[in-house]
Each structure stands twice: as structure tokens, then as C-alpha cells.
PDB file of C-alpha atoms in Angstrom:
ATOM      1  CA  UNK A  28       0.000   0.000   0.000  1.00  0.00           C
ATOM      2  CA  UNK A  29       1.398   3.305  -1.099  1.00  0.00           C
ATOM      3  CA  UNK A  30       2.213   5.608   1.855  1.00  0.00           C
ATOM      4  CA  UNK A  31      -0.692   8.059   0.801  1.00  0.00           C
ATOM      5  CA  UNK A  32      -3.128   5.458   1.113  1.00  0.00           C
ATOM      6  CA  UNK A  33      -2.079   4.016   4.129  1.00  0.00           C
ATOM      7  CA  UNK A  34      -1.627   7.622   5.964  1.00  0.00           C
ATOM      8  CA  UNK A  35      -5.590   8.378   4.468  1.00  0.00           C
ATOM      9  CA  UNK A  36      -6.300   5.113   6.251  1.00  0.00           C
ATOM     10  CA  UNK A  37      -5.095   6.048   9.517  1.00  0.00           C
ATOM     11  CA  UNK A  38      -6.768  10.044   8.800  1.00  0.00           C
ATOM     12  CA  UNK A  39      -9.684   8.596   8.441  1.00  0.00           C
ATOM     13  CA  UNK A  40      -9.838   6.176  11.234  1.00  0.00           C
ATOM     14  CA  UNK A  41      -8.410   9.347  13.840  1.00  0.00           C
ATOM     15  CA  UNK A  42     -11.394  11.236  12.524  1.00  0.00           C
ATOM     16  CA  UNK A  43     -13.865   8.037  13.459  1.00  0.00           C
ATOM     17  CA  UNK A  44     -12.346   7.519  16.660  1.00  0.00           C
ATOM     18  CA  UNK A  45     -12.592  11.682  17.906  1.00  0.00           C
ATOM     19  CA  UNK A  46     -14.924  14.320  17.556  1.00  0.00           C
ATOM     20  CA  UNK A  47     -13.230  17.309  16.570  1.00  0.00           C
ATOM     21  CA  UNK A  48      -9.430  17.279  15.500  1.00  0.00           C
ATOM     22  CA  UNK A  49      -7.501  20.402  15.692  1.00  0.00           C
ATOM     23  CA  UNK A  50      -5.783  20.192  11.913  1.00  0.00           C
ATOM     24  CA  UNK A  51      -2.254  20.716  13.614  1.00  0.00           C
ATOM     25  CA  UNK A  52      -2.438  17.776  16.191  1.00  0.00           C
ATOM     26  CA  UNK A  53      -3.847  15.802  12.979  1.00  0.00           C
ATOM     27  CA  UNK A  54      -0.594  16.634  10.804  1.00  0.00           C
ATOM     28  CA  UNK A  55       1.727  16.121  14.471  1.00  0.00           C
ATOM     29  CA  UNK A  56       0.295  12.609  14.737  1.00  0.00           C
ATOM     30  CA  UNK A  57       0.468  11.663  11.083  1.00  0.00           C
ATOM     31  CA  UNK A  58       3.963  13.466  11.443  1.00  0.00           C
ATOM     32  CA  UNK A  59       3.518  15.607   7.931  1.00  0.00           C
ATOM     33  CA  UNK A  60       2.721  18.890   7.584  1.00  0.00           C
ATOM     34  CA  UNK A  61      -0.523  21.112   7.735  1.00  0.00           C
ATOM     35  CA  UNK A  62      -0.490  21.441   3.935  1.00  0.00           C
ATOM     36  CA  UNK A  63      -0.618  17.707   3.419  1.00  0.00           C
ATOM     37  CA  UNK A  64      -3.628  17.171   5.890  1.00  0.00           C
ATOM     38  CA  UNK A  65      -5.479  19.975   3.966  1.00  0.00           C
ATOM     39  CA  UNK A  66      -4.728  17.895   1.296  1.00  0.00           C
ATOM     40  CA  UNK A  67      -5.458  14.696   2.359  1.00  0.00           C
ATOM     41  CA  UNK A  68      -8.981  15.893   3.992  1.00  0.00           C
ATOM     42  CA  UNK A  69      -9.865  16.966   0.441  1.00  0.00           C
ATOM     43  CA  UNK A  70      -8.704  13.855  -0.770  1.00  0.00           C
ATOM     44  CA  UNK A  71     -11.222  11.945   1.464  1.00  0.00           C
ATOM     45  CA  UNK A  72     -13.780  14.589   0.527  1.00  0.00           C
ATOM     46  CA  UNK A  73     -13.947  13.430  -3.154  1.00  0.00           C
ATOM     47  CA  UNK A  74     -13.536   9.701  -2.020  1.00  0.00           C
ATOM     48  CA  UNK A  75     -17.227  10.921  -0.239  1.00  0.00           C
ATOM     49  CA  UNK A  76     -16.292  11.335   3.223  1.00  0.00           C
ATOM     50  CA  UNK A  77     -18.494  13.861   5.202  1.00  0.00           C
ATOM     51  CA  UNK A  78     -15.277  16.220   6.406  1.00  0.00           C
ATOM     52  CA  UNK A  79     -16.151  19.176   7.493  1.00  0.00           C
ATOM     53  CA  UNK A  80     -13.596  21.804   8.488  1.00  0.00           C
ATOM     54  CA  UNK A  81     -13.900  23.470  12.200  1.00  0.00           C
ATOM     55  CA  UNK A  82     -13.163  27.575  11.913  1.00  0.00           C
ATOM     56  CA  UNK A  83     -11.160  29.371  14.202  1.00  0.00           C
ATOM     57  CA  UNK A  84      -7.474  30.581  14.826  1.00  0.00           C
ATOM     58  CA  UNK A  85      -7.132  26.153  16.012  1.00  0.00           C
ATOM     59  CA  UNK A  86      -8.872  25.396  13.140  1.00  0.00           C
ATOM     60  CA  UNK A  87      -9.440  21.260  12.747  1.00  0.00           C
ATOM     61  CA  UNK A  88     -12.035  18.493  11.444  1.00  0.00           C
ATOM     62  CA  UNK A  89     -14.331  16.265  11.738  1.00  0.00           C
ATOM     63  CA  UNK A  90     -16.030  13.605  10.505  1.00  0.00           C
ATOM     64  CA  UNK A  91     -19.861  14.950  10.194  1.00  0.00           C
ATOM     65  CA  UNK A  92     -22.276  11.842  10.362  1.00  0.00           C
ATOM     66  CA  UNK A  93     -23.705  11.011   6.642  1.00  0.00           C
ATOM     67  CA  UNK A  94     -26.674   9.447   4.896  1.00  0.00           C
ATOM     68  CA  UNK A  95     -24.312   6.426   4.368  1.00  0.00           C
ATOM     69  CA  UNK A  96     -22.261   5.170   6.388  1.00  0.00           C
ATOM     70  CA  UNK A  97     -18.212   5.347   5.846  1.00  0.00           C
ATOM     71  CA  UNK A  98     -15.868   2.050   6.039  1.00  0.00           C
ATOM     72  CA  UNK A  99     -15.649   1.566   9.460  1.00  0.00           C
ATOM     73  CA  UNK A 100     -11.960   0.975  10.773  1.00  0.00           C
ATOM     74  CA  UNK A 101     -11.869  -0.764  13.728  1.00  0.00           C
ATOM     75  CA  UNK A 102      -8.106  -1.991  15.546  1.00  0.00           C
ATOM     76  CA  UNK A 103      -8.124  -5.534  17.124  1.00  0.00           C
ATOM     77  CA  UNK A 104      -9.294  -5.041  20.140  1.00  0.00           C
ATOM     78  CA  UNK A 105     -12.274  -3.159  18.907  1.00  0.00           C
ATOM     79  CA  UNK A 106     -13.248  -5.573  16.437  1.00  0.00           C
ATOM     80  CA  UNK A 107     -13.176  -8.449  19.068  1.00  0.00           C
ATOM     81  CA  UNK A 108     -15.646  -6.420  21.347  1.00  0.00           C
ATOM     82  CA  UNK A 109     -17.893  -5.800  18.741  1.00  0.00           C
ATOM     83  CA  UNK A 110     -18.169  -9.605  17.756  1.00  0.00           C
ATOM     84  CA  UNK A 111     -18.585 -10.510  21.343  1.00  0.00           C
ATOM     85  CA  UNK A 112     -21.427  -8.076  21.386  1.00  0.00           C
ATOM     86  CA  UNK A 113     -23.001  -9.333  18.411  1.00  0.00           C
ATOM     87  CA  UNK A 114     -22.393 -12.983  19.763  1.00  0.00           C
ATOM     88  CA  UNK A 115     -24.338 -12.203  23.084  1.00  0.00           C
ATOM     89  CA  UNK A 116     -27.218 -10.654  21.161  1.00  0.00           C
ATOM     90  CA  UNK A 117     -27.519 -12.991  19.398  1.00  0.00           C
ATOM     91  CA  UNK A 118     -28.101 -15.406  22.494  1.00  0.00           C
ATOM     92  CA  UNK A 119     -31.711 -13.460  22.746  1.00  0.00           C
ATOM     93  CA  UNK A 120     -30.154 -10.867  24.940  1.00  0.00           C
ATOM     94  CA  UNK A 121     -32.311  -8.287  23.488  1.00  0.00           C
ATOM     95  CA  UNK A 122     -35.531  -9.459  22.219  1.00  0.00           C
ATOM     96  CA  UNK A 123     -36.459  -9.007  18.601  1.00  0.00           C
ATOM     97  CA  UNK A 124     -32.657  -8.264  17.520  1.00  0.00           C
ATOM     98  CA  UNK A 125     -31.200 -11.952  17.256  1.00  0.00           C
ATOM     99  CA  UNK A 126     -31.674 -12.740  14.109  1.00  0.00           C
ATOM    100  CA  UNK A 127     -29.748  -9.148  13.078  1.00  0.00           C
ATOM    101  CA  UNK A 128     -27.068  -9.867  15.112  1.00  0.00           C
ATOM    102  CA  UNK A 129     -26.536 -13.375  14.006  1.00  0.00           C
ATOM    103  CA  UNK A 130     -26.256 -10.957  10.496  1.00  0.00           C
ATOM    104  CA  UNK A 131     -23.852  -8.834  11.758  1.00  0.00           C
ATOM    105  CA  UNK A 132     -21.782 -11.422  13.143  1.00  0.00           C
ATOM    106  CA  UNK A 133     -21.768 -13.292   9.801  1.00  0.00           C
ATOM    107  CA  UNK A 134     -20.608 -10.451   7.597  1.00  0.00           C
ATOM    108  CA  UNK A 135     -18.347  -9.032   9.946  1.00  0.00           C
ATOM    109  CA  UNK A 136     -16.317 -12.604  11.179  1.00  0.00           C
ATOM    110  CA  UNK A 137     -16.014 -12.914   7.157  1.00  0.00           C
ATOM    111  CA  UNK A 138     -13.757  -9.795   7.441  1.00  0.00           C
ATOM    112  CA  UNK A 139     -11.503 -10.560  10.682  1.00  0.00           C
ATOM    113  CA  UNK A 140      -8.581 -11.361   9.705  1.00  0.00           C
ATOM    114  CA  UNK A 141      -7.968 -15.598  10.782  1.00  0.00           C
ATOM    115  CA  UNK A 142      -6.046 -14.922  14.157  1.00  0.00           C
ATOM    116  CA  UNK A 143      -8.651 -12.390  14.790  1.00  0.00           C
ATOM    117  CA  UNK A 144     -11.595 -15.049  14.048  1.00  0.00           C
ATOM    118  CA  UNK A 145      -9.907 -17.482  16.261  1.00  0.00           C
ATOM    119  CA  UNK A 146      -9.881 -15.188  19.542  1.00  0.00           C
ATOM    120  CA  UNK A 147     -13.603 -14.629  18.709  1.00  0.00           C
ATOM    121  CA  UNK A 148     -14.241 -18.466  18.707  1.00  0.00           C
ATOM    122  CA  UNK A 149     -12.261 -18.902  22.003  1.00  0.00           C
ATOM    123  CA  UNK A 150     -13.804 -16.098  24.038  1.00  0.00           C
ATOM    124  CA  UNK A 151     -17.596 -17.781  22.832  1.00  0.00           C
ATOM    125  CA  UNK A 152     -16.359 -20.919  23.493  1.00  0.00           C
ATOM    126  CA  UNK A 153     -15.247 -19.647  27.221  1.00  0.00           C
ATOM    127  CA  UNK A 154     -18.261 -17.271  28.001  1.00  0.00           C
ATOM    128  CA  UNK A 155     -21.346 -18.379  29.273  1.00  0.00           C
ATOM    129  CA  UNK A 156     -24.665 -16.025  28.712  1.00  0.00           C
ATOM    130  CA  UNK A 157     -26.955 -16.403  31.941  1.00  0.00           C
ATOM    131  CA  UNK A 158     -30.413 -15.752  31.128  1.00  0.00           C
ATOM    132  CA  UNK A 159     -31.980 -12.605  31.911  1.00  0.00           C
ATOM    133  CA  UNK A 160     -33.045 -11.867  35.261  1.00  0.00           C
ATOM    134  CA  UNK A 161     -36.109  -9.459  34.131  1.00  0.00           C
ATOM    135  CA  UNK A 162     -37.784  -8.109  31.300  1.00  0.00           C
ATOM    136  CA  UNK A 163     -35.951  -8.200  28.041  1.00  0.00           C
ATOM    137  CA  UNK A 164     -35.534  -5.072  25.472  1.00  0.00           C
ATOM    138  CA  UNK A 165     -37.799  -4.967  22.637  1.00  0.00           C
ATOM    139  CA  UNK A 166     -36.184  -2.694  20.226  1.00  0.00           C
ATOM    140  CA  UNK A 167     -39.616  -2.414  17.941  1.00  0.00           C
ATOM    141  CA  UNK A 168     -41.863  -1.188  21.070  1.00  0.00           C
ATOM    142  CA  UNK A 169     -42.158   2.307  22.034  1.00  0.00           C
ATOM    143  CA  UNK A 170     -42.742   3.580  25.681  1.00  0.00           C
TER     144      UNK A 170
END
């Protein structure tokens, strides 16, 4: 991967992770300068990203929420929680969304990379889900 498209990679998954990014702490951790973040942020503009730039003598971004949602970039960890989250909804945790989860699950353990897939299996295989105490969560009822 070229180092442009590996440094819009990691610009892009800052911006998902924060809020707001002051442009000069973006361009300190990417360790280039201001110019090339202005660049790159336009860059991920015409890719389609939502990137909307913050006024002020700080200046900065952010990632503004769209009507479709972005690539999501997740590091190990977070990937791992999400599929244990999707694994224990899927054990009728929250009534009415199993059958989403169990989705979910499929298309994202298709993605995880094999050692990644493996720590999923062994943290299902070593978790028990207790069934609920009380009422359950149905997602499709309002209040």
C-alpha cells in the first residue's frame, strides 16, 4: 500500500475515533505537515467522506455523520468487542434483535482477519450467557 493510502487510512480512522481534530495535532500525529492534511482531507472529501472543516485561529475536522455510512476501521481489540457483542445478542439478549445480530456477526467474522476469528471463537467458546433476570428489550416497542 502506497504511503498516501495508508496515511488516508489512519486520517480517516483518527477522525472516526474523535470528535473534533484540531488540523495541527492531525498533521503532528500523522507526522507531515498542515499542507498535506489539507490535502489529504480533500482527498477523502472526493472519495465521499463527510469532512467538514472546524473555523477558528485552532482550526481542525471532523467527521460529520452522513446518509451512508463510511468504512468503518476498527483496531483488534475493537473488532473483538464488537463480535462478542453481536455474539451475546444474538443469544436473545435483546428481544427481537437476534436474528440481526446473528447478520452482523456473519458479515463481519467474514472480514476478521484468521487470528482475529480465532480469539472470537475462544472467548464464545469460554463465556457463558446467563439468562436474563427481568424483562428483556424490545427494540420495535415504544414507551
Amino acid at each position: 500500500m502506497s504511503e498516501t493510502s495508508s496515511r488516508l487510512l489512519e486520517l480517516l480512522s483518527l477522525l472516526q475515533g474523535r470528535r473534533d481534530w484540531p488540523g495541527d495535532e492531525l498533521a503532528e500525529r500523522l507526522e507531515v505537515s498542515g499542507r498535506t492534511i489539507r490535502r489529504d482531507i480533500e482527498r477523502l472529501r472526493r472519495l465521499g467522506y463527510p469532512v467538514e472543516s472546524l473555523p477558528g485561529p485552532a482550526g481542525g475536522y471532523r467527521l460529520r455523520a452522513g446518509s451512508a455510512m463510511p468504512p468503518l476501521l476498527l483496531d483488534d481489540e475493537e473488532a473483538i468487542a464488537i463480535a462478542v457483542g453481536l455474539r451475546t445478542a444474538a443469544r436473545a439478549s435483546v428481544t427481537g434483535i437476534e436474528e440481526t445480530a446473528v447478520r452482523a456477526l456473519v458479515k463481519l467474522e467474514q472480514v476478521l482477519p484468521a487470528h482475529l476469528r480465532r480469539r472470537v471463537r475462544a472467548l464464545g467458546s469460554a463465556t457463558v450467557t446467563s439468562p436474563a433476570a427481568g424483562p428483556t428489550v424490545a427494540p420495535n416497542i415504544s414507551p
